């Protein structure tokens, strides 16, 4: 995080990681995408007008539900850690005693509190200095950003490709999966910058994986992706994929409501080289398990058996719970030679990452 110029409507909201009143003690702001967000920057909760504004927000709990809308206060007063305790689910506070977030958002020189509204794609929708009545207007703006009936979803920059794997090859890969010992799938996270570790969180991700170690099957997977997926990525995105990793087979099982919460695939050092995710379904006959993109809204995507969904690793995405049957999938990532150099440089941070 570094000093930045003042933000204007239409600018991307900068991403950051900061101490926060979440169960984990920190929060990565990019994970807030897919919702309308109200940011309130202030020096201290004892500042004139701040207490009244926060009281108004507490009363607006039906709007700030944490699902469609969320509030984040940004306080630079260390003593606010004791003052700003239990809050409704849709209200959180960043502990910005080092002023890193305040500086990043161009407000380091501002003494008066400031409001910002951020849209579901994490773009600035409104910027207002604090004054009487602004809190009410900001909540009203959030209400107008929450349509009663869903509007037409924005197009998602993703490819849906049929016939990447033949039915017989899908069956062969599923047979391999069931002949191996699968493991609960972890998630890559960083408590120390640059040091990535895989952790388990069944409340956020429920999936079992096995690494594809059979060289013959690995070669067949690679050949099909090179022949049928790589040209389509180049045509749609003008990106030439030359490398592939994390050749795993995965299963989302309805017995445990298999799912994966909203996440991005390239936000920690061990995954920074990933460019495109290739999600290839191996079977039909299940319910749920769709890949959704909260920043864009709309229904999720579920390729047919043998089909692939291809999307940038930078997009926030989630897998809805599987409610019937099992969803089997092959889940590699592709990247280019420049990204391979990043992977090599970050290898020390990777640890065990093949199933994350």
PDB file of N, CA and C in Angstrom, residues 179-266:
ATOM      1  N   UNK A 179      -9.998 -44.490  -7.773  1.00  0.00           N
ATOM      2  CA  UNK A 179      -8.985 -45.494  -7.437  1.00  0.00           C
ATOM      3  C   UNK A 179      -7.877 -44.917  -6.552  1.00  0.00           C
ATOM      4  N   UNK A 180      -7.872 -43.589  -6.374  1.00  0.00           N
ATOM      5  CA  UNK A 180      -6.832 -42.939  -5.581  1.00  0.00           C
ATOM      6  C   UNK A 180      -7.392 -42.509  -4.223  1.00  0.00           C
ATOM      7  N   UNK A 181      -6.488 -42.125  -3.355  1.00  0.00           N
ATOM      8  CA  UNK A 181      -6.891 -41.536  -2.081  1.00  0.00           C
ATOM      9  C   UNK A 181      -7.050 -40.034  -2.276  1.00  0.00           C
ATOM     10  N   UNK A 182      -8.260 -39.547  -2.097  1.00  0.00           N
ATOM     11  CA  UNK A 182      -8.493 -38.107  -2.228  1.00  0.00           C
ATOM     12  C   UNK A 182      -8.345 -37.439  -0.866  1.00  0.00           C
ATOM     13  N   UNK A 183      -8.088 -36.136  -0.913  1.00  0.00           N
ATOM     14  CA  UNK A 183      -7.857 -35.371   0.306  1.00  0.00           C
ATOM     15  C   UNK A 183      -8.752 -34.134   0.317  1.00  0.00           C
ATOM     16  N   UNK A 184      -9.163 -33.674   1.515  1.00  0.00           N
ATOM     17  CA  UNK A 184      -9.892 -32.402   1.566  1.00  0.00           C
ATOM     18  C   UNK A 184      -9.055 -31.292   0.944  1.00  0.00           C
ATOM     19  N   UNK A 185      -9.687 -30.481   0.141  1.00  0.00           N
ATOM     20  CA  UNK A 185      -8.977 -29.427  -0.583  1.00  0.00           C
ATOM     21  C   UNK A 185      -8.798 -28.202   0.304  1.00  0.00           C
ATOM     22  N   UNK A 186      -7.576 -27.681   0.341  1.00  0.00           N
ATOM     23  CA  UNK A 186      -7.291 -26.498   1.144  1.00  0.00           C
ATOM     24  C   UNK A 186      -7.414 -25.220   0.343  1.00  0.00           C
ATOM     25  N   UNK A 187      -7.124 -24.118   1.005  1.00  0.00           N
ATOM     26  CA  UNK A 187      -7.135 -22.799   0.376  1.00  0.00           C
ATOM     27  C   UNK A 187      -5.800 -22.129   0.653  1.00  0.00           C
ATOM     28  N   UNK A 188      -5.290 -21.433  -0.347  1.00  0.00           N
ATOM     29  CA  UNK A 188      -4.047 -20.697  -0.164  1.00  0.00           C
ATOM     30  C   UNK A 188      -4.327 -19.368   0.530  1.00  0.00           C
ATOM     31  N   UNK A 189      -3.552 -19.086   1.547  1.00  0.00           N
ATOM     32  CA  UNK A 189      -3.697 -17.829   2.266  1.00  0.00           C
ATOM     33  C   UNK A 189      -2.321 -17.344   2.700  1.00  0.00           C
ATOM     34  N   UNK A 190      -2.258 -16.097   3.134  1.00  0.00           N
ATOM     35  CA  UNK A 190      -0.996 -15.521   3.600  1.00  0.00           C
ATOM     36  C   UNK A 190      -1.238 -14.715   4.869  1.00  0.00           C
ATOM     37  N   UNK A 191      -0.705 -15.168   5.978  1.00  0.00           N
ATOM     38  CA  UNK A 191      -0.670 -14.357   7.186  1.00  0.00           C
ATOM     39  C   UNK A 191       0.587 -13.496   7.208  1.00  0.00           C
ATOM     40  N   UNK A 192       1.647 -14.026   6.570  1.00  0.00           N
ATOM     41  CA  UNK A 192       2.889 -13.284   6.397  1.00  0.00           C
ATOM     42  C   UNK A 192       3.019 -12.975   4.913  1.00  0.00           C
ATOM     43  N   UNK A 193       3.149 -11.712   4.508  1.00  0.00           N
ATOM     44  CA  UNK A 193       3.234 -11.380   3.082  1.00  0.00           C
ATOM     45  C   UNK A 193       4.319 -12.172   2.375  1.00  0.00           C
ATOM     46  N   UNK A 194       3.944 -12.781   1.237  1.00  0.00           N
ATOM     47  CA  UNK A 194       4.886 -13.540   0.438  1.00  0.00           C
ATOM     48  C   UNK A 194       5.062 -14.975   0.862  1.00  0.00           C
ATOM     49  N   UNK A 195       4.446 -15.374   1.987  1.00  0.00           N
ATOM     50  CA  UNK A 195       4.571 -16.747   2.464  1.00  0.00           C
ATOM     51  C   UNK A 195       3.202 -17.413   2.413  1.00  0.00           C
ATOM     52  N   UNK A 196       2.956 -18.212   1.377  1.00  0.00           N
ATOM     53  CA  UNK A 196       1.648 -18.813   1.150  1.00  0.00           C
ATOM     54  C   UNK A 196       1.565 -20.180   1.817  1.00  0.00           C
ATOM     55  N   UNK A 197       0.437 -20.435   2.462  1.00  0.00           N
ATOM     56  CA  UNK A 197       0.199 -21.737   3.074  1.00  0.00           C
ATOM     57  C   UNK A 197      -1.214 -22.182   2.722  1.00  0.00           C
ATOM     58  N   UNK A 198      -1.406 -23.503   2.656  1.00  0.00           N
ATOM     59  CA  UNK A 198      -2.731 -24.066   2.406  1.00  0.00           C
ATOM     60  C   UNK A 198      -3.390 -24.375   3.743  1.00  0.00           C
ATOM     61  N   UNK A 199      -4.610 -23.878   3.923  1.00  0.00           N
ATOM     62  CA  UNK A 199      -5.353 -24.114   5.155  1.00  0.00           C
ATOM     63  C   UNK A 199      -6.718 -24.694   4.804  1.00  0.00           C
ATOM     64  N   UNK A 200      -7.302 -25.406   5.753  1.00  0.00           N
ATOM     65  CA  UNK A 200      -8.632 -25.980   5.563  1.00  0.00           C
ATOM     66  C   UNK A 200      -9.667 -25.084   6.228  1.00  0.00           C
ATOM     67  N   UNK A 201     -10.784 -24.869   5.547  1.00  0.00           N
ATOM     68  CA  UNK A 201     -11.905 -24.112   6.102  1.00  0.00           C
ATOM     69  C   UNK A 201     -13.189 -24.708   5.536  1.00  0.00           C
ATOM     70  N   UNK A 202     -13.723 -25.773   6.172  1.00  0.00           N
ATOM     71  CA  UNK A 202     -14.919 -26.433   5.635  1.00  0.00           C
ATOM     72  C   UNK A 202     -16.135 -25.522   5.550  1.00  0.00           C
ATOM     73  N   UNK A 203     -16.141 -24.443   6.302  1.00  0.00           N
ATOM     74  CA  UNK A 203     -17.253 -23.511   6.190  1.00  0.00           C
ATOM     75  C   UNK A 203     -17.225 -22.715   4.902  1.00  0.00           C
ATOM     76  N   UNK A 204     -16.058 -22.669   4.252  1.00  0.00           N
ATOM     77  CA  UNK A 204     -15.880 -21.883   3.033  1.00  0.00           C
ATOM     78  C   UNK A 204     -15.677 -22.757   1.801  1.00  0.00           C
ATOM     79  N   UNK A 205     -15.017 -23.902   1.979  1.00  0.00           N
ATOM     80  CA  UNK A 205     -14.707 -24.773   0.844  1.00  0.00           C
ATOM     81  C   UNK A 205     -14.859 -26.224   1.268  1.00  0.00           C
ATOM     82  N   UNK A 206     -15.699 -26.953   0.523  1.00  0.00           N
ATOM     83  CA  UNK A 206     -15.878 -28.385   0.766  1.00  0.00           C
ATOM     84  C   UNK A 206     -15.711 -29.121  -0.560  1.00  0.00           C
ATOM     85  N   UNK A 207     -14.539 -29.699  -0.736  1.00  0.00           N
ATOM     86  CA  UNK A 207     -14.189 -30.400  -1.971  1.00  0.00           C
ATOM     87  C   UNK A 207     -13.079 -31.386  -1.651  1.00  0.00           C
ATOM     88  N   UNK A 208     -13.034 -32.488  -2.386  1.00  0.00           N
ATOM     89  CA  UNK A 208     -11.941 -33.444  -2.231  1.00  0.00           C
ATOM     90  C   UNK A 208     -11.191 -33.549  -3.556  1.00  0.00           C
ATOM     91  N   UNK A 209      -9.861 -33.582  -3.471  1.00  0.00           N
ATOM     92  CA  UNK A 209      -8.996 -33.567  -4.651  1.00  0.00           C
ATOM     93  C   UNK A 209      -8.027 -34.735  -4.625  1.00  0.00           C
ATOM     94  N   UNK A 210      -7.611 -35.127  -5.812  1.00  0.00           N
ATOM     95  CA  UNK A 210      -6.438 -35.994  -5.927  1.00  0.00           C
ATOM     96  C   UNK A 210      -5.584 -35.478  -7.077  1.00  0.00           C
ATOM     97  N   UNK A 211      -4.286 -35.580  -6.902  1.00  0.00           N
ATOM     98  CA  UNK A 211      -3.368 -35.120  -7.934  1.00  0.00           C
ATOM     99  C   UNK A 211      -3.294 -36.163  -9.042  1.00  0.00           C
ATOM    100  N   UNK A 212      -3.299 -35.702 -10.287  1.00  0.00           N
ATOM    101  CA  UNK A 212      -3.179 -36.594 -11.440  1.00  0.00           C
ATOM    102  C   UNK A 212      -1.698 -36.892 -11.656  1.00  0.00           C
ATOM    103  N   UNK A 213      -1.279 -38.115 -11.300  1.00  0.00           N
ATOM    104  CA  UNK A 213       0.138 -38.479 -11.354  1.00  0.00           C
ATOM    105  C   UNK A 213       0.467 -39.429 -12.498  1.00  0.00           C
ATOM    106  N   UNK A 214      -0.537 -40.016 -13.117  1.00  0.00           N
ATOM    107  CA  UNK A 214      -0.305 -40.940 -14.224  1.00  0.00           C
ATOM    108  C   UNK A 214       0.190 -40.145 -15.437  1.00  0.00           C
ATOM    109  N   UNK A 215       1.423 -40.399 -15.861  1.00  0.00           N
ATOM    110  CA  UNK A 215       2.017 -39.590 -16.931  1.00  0.00           C
ATOM    111  C   UNK A 215       1.243 -39.699 -18.237  1.00  0.00           C
ATOM    112  N   UNK A 216       0.699 -40.883 -18.499  1.00  0.00           N
ATOM    113  CA  UNK A 216      -0.084 -41.047 -19.718  1.00  0.00           C
ATOM    114  C   UNK A 216      -1.329 -40.180 -19.706  1.00  0.00           C
ATOM    115  N   UNK A 217      -2.050 -40.164 -18.565  1.00  0.00           N
ATOM    116  CA  UNK A 217      -3.245 -39.331 -18.456  1.00  0.00           C
ATOM    117  C   UNK A 217      -2.891 -37.845 -18.450  1.00  0.00           C
ATOM    118  N   UNK A 218      -1.784 -37.506 -17.792  1.00  0.00           N
ATOM    119  CA  UNK A 218      -1.341 -36.108 -17.803  1.00  0.00           C
ATOM    120  C   UNK A 218      -1.110 -35.636 -19.234  1.00  0.00           C
ATOM    121  N   UNK A 219      -0.425 -36.455 -20.025  1.00  0.00           N
ATOM    122  CA  UNK A 219      -0.159 -36.095 -21.414  1.00  0.00           C
ATOM    123  C   UNK A 219      -1.435 -35.944 -22.219  1.00  0.00           C
ATOM    124  N   UNK A 220      -2.425 -36.813 -21.952  1.00  0.00           N
ATOM    125  CA  UNK A 220      -3.686 -36.722 -22.687  1.00  0.00           C
ATOM    126  C   UNK A 220      -4.468 -35.460 -22.305  1.00  0.00           C
ATOM    127  N   UNK A 221      -4.461 -35.115 -21.019  1.00  0.00           N
ATOM    128  CA  UNK A 221      -5.115 -33.873 -20.598  1.00  0.00           C
ATOM    129  C   UNK A 221      -4.446 -32.673 -21.264  1.00  0.00           C
ATOM    130  N   UNK A 222      -3.121 -32.637 -21.211  1.00  0.00           N
ATOM    131  CA  UNK A 222      -2.392 -31.517 -21.801  1.00  0.00           C
ATOM    132  C   UNK A 222      -2.645 -31.411 -23.301  1.00  0.00           C
ATOM    133  N   UNK A 223      -2.653 -32.545 -23.987  1.00  0.00           N
ATOM    134  CA  UNK A 223      -2.848 -32.527 -25.434  1.00  0.00           C
ATOM    135  C   UNK A 223      -4.207 -31.940 -25.805  1.00  0.00           C
ATOM    136  N   UNK A 224      -5.237 -32.299 -25.054  1.00  0.00           N
ATOM    137  CA  UNK A 224      -6.575 -31.796 -25.363  1.00  0.00           C
ATOM    138  C   UNK A 224      -6.703 -30.306 -25.064  1.00  0.00           C
ATOM    139  N   UNK A 225      -6.093 -29.867 -23.967  1.00  0.00           N
ATOM    140  CA  UNK A 225      -6.154 -28.440 -23.648  1.00  0.00           C
ATOM    141  C   UNK A 225      -5.366 -27.628 -24.674  1.00  0.00           C
ATOM    142  N   UNK A 226      -4.199 -28.112 -25.064  1.00  0.00           N
ATOM    143  CA  UNK A 226      -3.405 -27.413 -26.085  1.00  0.00           C
ATOM    144  C   UNK A 226      -4.169 -27.339 -27.402  1.00  0.00           C
ATOM    145  N   UNK A 227      -4.847 -28.412 -27.754  1.00  0.00           N
ATOM    146  CA  UNK A 227      -5.529 -28.496 -29.053  1.00  0.00           C
ATOM    147  C   UNK A 227      -6.859 -27.748 -29.068  1.00  0.00           C
ATOM    148  N   UNK A 228      -7.591 -27.775 -27.935  1.00  0.00           N
ATOM    149  CA  UNK A 228      -8.977 -27.312 -27.959  1.00  0.00           C
ATOM    150  C   UNK A 228      -9.262 -26.083 -27.100  1.00  0.00           C
ATOM    151  N   UNK A 229      -8.398 -25.774 -26.150  1.00  0.00           N
ATOM    152  CA  UNK A 229      -8.646 -24.643 -25.257  1.00  0.00           C
ATOM    153  C   UNK A 229      -7.701 -23.480 -25.539  1.00  0.00           C
ATOM    154  N   UNK A 230      -6.415 -23.767 -25.673  1.00  0.00           N
ATOM    155  CA  UNK A 230      -5.421 -22.707 -25.863  1.00  0.00           C
ATOM    156  C   UNK A 230      -5.742 -21.820 -27.070  1.00  0.00           C
ATOM    157  N   UNK A 231      -6.134 -22.371 -28.235  1.00  0.00           N
ATOM    158  CA  UNK A 231      -6.466 -21.486 -29.370  1.00  0.00           C
ATOM    159  C   UNK A 231      -7.654 -20.569 -29.084  1.00  0.00           C
ATOM    160  N   UNK A 232      -8.620 -21.061 -28.299  1.00  0.00           N
ATOM    161  CA  UNK A 232      -9.791 -20.234 -27.991  1.00  0.00           C
ATOM    162  C   UNK A 232      -9.431 -19.111 -27.019  1.00  0.00           C
ATOM    163  N   UNK A 233      -8.534 -19.383 -26.077  1.00  0.00           N
ATOM    164  CA  UNK A 233      -8.063 -18.325 -25.178  1.00  0.00           C
ATOM    165  C   UNK A 233      -7.364 -17.233 -25.984  1.00  0.00           C
ATOM    166  N   UNK A 234      -6.530 -17.649 -26.935  1.00  0.00           N
ATOM    167  CA  UNK A 234      -5.817 -16.659 -27.744  1.00  0.00           C
ATOM    168  C   UNK A 234      -6.788 -15.850 -28.596  1.00  0.00           C
ATOM    169  N   UNK A 235      -7.781 -16.505 -29.155  1.00  0.00           N
ATOM    170  CA  UNK A 235      -8.745 -15.812 -30.010  1.00  0.00           C
ATOM    171  C   UNK A 235      -9.564 -14.793 -29.219  1.00  0.00           C
ATOM    172  N   UNK A 236      -9.994 -15.168 -28.021  1.00  0.00           N
ATOM    173  CA  UNK A 236     -10.874 -14.295 -27.244  1.00  0.00           C
ATOM    174  C   UNK A 236     -10.122 -13.241 -26.447  1.00  0.00           C
ATOM    175  N   UNK A 237      -8.942 -13.607 -25.934  1.00  0.00           N
ATOM    176  CA  UNK A 237      -8.247 -12.725 -24.992  1.00  0.00           C
ATOM    177  C   UNK A 237      -6.871 -12.271 -25.467  1.00  0.00           C
ATOM    178  N   UNK A 238      -6.455 -12.689 -26.666  1.00  0.00           N
ATOM    179  CA  UNK A 238      -5.132 -12.327 -27.189  1.00  0.00           C
ATOM    180  C   UNK A 238      -4.028 -12.675 -26.188  1.00  0.00           C
ATOM    181  N   UNK A 239      -4.142 -13.869 -25.614  1.00  0.00           N
ATOM    182  CA  UNK A 239      -3.164 -14.360 -24.642  1.00  0.00           C
ATOM    183  C   UNK A 239      -2.691 -15.732 -25.098  1.00  0.00           C
ATOM    184  N   UNK A 240      -1.383 -15.913 -25.171  1.00  0.00           N
ATOM    185  CA  UNK A 240      -0.822 -17.180 -25.620  1.00  0.00           C
ATOM    186  C   UNK A 240      -0.365 -17.996 -24.414  1.00  0.00           C
ATOM    187  N   UNK A 241      -1.160 -18.972 -24.032  1.00  0.00           N
ATOM    188  CA  UNK A 241      -0.805 -19.858 -22.919  1.00  0.00           C
ATOM    189  C   UNK A 241       0.243 -20.865 -23.378  1.00  0.00           C
ATOM    190  N   UNK A 242       1.300 -21.002 -22.598  1.00  0.00           N
ATOM    191  CA  UNK A 242       2.385 -21.935 -22.933  1.00  0.00           C
ATOM    192  C   UNK A 242       2.696 -22.898 -21.798  1.00  0.00           C
ATOM    193  N   UNK A 243       2.113 -22.660 -20.615  1.00  0.00           N
ATOM    194  CA  UNK A 243       2.424 -23.468 -19.432  1.00  0.00           C
ATOM    195  C   UNK A 243       1.120 -23.893 -18.758  1.00  0.00           C
ATOM    196  N   UNK A 244       1.207 -24.966 -17.982  1.00  0.00           N
ATOM    197  CA  UNK A 244       0.036 -25.486 -17.295  1.00  0.00           C
ATOM    198  C   UNK A 244       0.479 -26.067 -15.962  1.00  0.00           C
ATOM    199  N   UNK A 245      -0.335 -25.878 -14.920  1.00  0.00           N
ATOM    200  CA  UNK A 245      -0.009 -26.539 -13.656  1.00  0.00           C
ATOM    201  C   UNK A 245      -1.278 -26.879 -12.890  1.00  0.00           C
ATOM    202  N   UNK A 246      -1.072 -27.460 -11.718  1.00  0.00           N
ATOM    203  CA  UNK A 246      -2.120 -27.961 -10.832  1.00  0.00           C
ATOM    204  C   UNK A 246      -3.060 -28.907 -11.575  1.00  0.00           C
ATOM    205  N   UNK A 247      -2.511 -30.000 -12.077  1.00  0.00           N
ATOM    206  CA  UNK A 247      -3.340 -31.015 -12.718  1.00  0.00           C
ATOM    207  C   UNK A 247      -3.953 -31.890 -11.629  1.00  0.00           C
ATOM    208  N   UNK A 248      -5.147 -31.506 -11.216  1.00  0.00           N
ATOM    209  CA  UNK A 248      -5.847 -32.266 -10.189  1.00  0.00           C
ATOM    210  C   UNK A 248      -7.220 -32.681 -10.703  1.00  0.00           C
ATOM    211  N   UNK A 249      -7.755 -33.717 -10.081  1.00  0.00           N
ATOM    212  CA  UNK A 249      -9.134 -34.133 -10.272  1.00  0.00           C
ATOM    213  C   UNK A 249      -9.863 -33.847  -8.968  1.00  0.00           C
ATOM    214  N   UNK A 250     -11.054 -33.288  -9.069  1.00  0.00           N
ATOM    215  CA  UNK A 250     -11.764 -32.822  -7.881  1.00  0.00           C
ATOM    216  C   UNK A 250     -13.187 -33.346  -7.875  1.00  0.00           C
ATOM    217  N   UNK A 251     -13.763 -33.390  -6.678  1.00  0.00           N
ATOM    218  CA  UNK A 251     -15.144 -33.840  -6.535  1.00  0.00           C
ATOM    219  C   UNK A 251     -15.863 -32.981  -5.503  1.00  0.00           C
ATOM    220  N   UNK A 252     -16.970 -32.380  -5.932  1.00  0.00           N
ATOM    221  CA  UNK A 252     -17.896 -31.702  -5.029  1.00  0.00           C
ATOM    222  C   UNK A 252     -19.057 -32.670  -4.786  1.00  0.00           C
ATOM    223  N   UNK A 253     -19.245 -33.105  -3.546  1.00  0.00           N
ATOM    224  CA  UNK A 253     -20.202 -34.160  -3.211  1.00  0.00           C
ATOM    225  C   UNK A 253     -21.398 -33.564  -2.480  1.00  0.00           C
ATOM    226  N   UNK A 254     -22.607 -33.930  -2.930  1.00  0.00           N
ATOM    227  CA  UNK A 254     -23.807 -33.424  -2.265  1.00  0.00           C
ATOM    228  C   UNK A 254     -23.906 -33.920  -0.829  1.00  0.00           C
ATOM    229  N   UNK A 255     -23.234 -35.040  -0.515  1.00  0.00           N
ATOM    230  CA  UNK A 255     -23.262 -35.557   0.848  1.00  0.00           C
ATOM    231  C   UNK A 255     -22.720 -34.575   1.866  1.00  0.00           C
ATOM    232  N   UNK A 256     -21.854 -33.673   1.433  1.00  0.00           N
ATOM    233  CA  UNK A 256     -21.324 -32.636   2.319  1.00  0.00           C
ATOM    234  C   UNK A 256     -21.629 -31.240   1.784  1.00  0.00           C
ATOM    235  N   UNK A 257     -22.613 -31.165   0.868  1.00  0.00           N
ATOM    236  CA  UNK A 257     -22.966 -29.874   0.259  1.00  0.00           C
ATOM    237  C   UNK A 257     -21.712 -29.197  -0.297  1.00  0.00           C
ATOM    238  N   UNK A 258     -20.972 -29.946  -1.128  1.00  0.00           N
ATOM    239  CA  UNK A 258     -19.713 -29.464  -1.684  1.00  0.00           C
ATOM    240  C   UNK A 258     -19.856 -28.098  -2.329  1.00  0.00           C
ATOM    241  N   UNK A 259     -18.949 -27.185  -2.005  1.00  0.00           N
ATOM    242  CA  UNK A 259     -19.039 -25.806  -2.485  1.00  0.00           C
ATOM    243  C   UNK A 259     -17.686 -25.128  -2.319  1.00  0.00           C
ATOM    244  N   UNK A 260     -17.595 -23.891  -2.813  1.00  0.00           N
ATOM    245  CA  UNK A 260     -16.401 -23.061  -2.645  1.00  0.00           C
ATOM    246  C   UNK A 260     -16.880 -21.616  -2.622  1.00  0.00           C
ATOM    247  N   UNK A 261     -16.622 -20.899  -1.538  1.00  0.00           N
ATOM    248  CA  UNK A 261     -17.057 -19.517  -1.406  1.00  0.00           C
ATOM    249  C   UNK A 261     -16.342 -18.580  -2.364  1.00  0.00           C
ATOM    250  N   UNK A 262     -16.759 -17.318  -2.430  1.00  0.00           N
ATOM    251  CA  UNK A 262     -16.155 -16.359  -3.371  1.00  0.00           C
ATOM    252  C   UNK A 262     -14.659 -16.186  -3.123  1.00  0.00           C
ATOM    253  N   UNK A 263     -13.892 -16.270  -4.192  1.00  0.00           N
ATOM    254  CA  UNK A 263     -12.434 -16.175  -4.082  1.00  0.00           C
ATOM    255  C   UNK A 263     -11.846 -15.808  -5.437  1.00  0.00           C
ATOM    256  N   UNK A 264     -10.582 -15.426  -5.428  1.00  0.00           N
ATOM    257  CA  UNK A 264      -9.802 -15.224  -6.650  1.00  0.00           C
ATOM    258  C   UNK A 264      -8.656 -16.228  -6.638  1.00  0.00           C
ATOM    259  N   UNK A 265      -8.149 -16.559  -7.812  1.00  0.00           N
ATOM    260  CA  UNK A 265      -7.166 -17.636  -7.912  1.00  0.00           C
ATOM    261  C   UNK A 265      -5.719 -17.168  -7.967  1.00  0.00           C
ATOM    262  N   UNK A 266      -5.461 -15.867  -7.809  1.00  0.00           N
ATOM    263  CA  UNK A 266      -4.084 -15.405  -8.022  1.00  0.00           C
ATOM    264  C   UNK A 266      -3.653 -14.298  -7.070  1.00  0.00           C
TER     265      UNK A 266
END
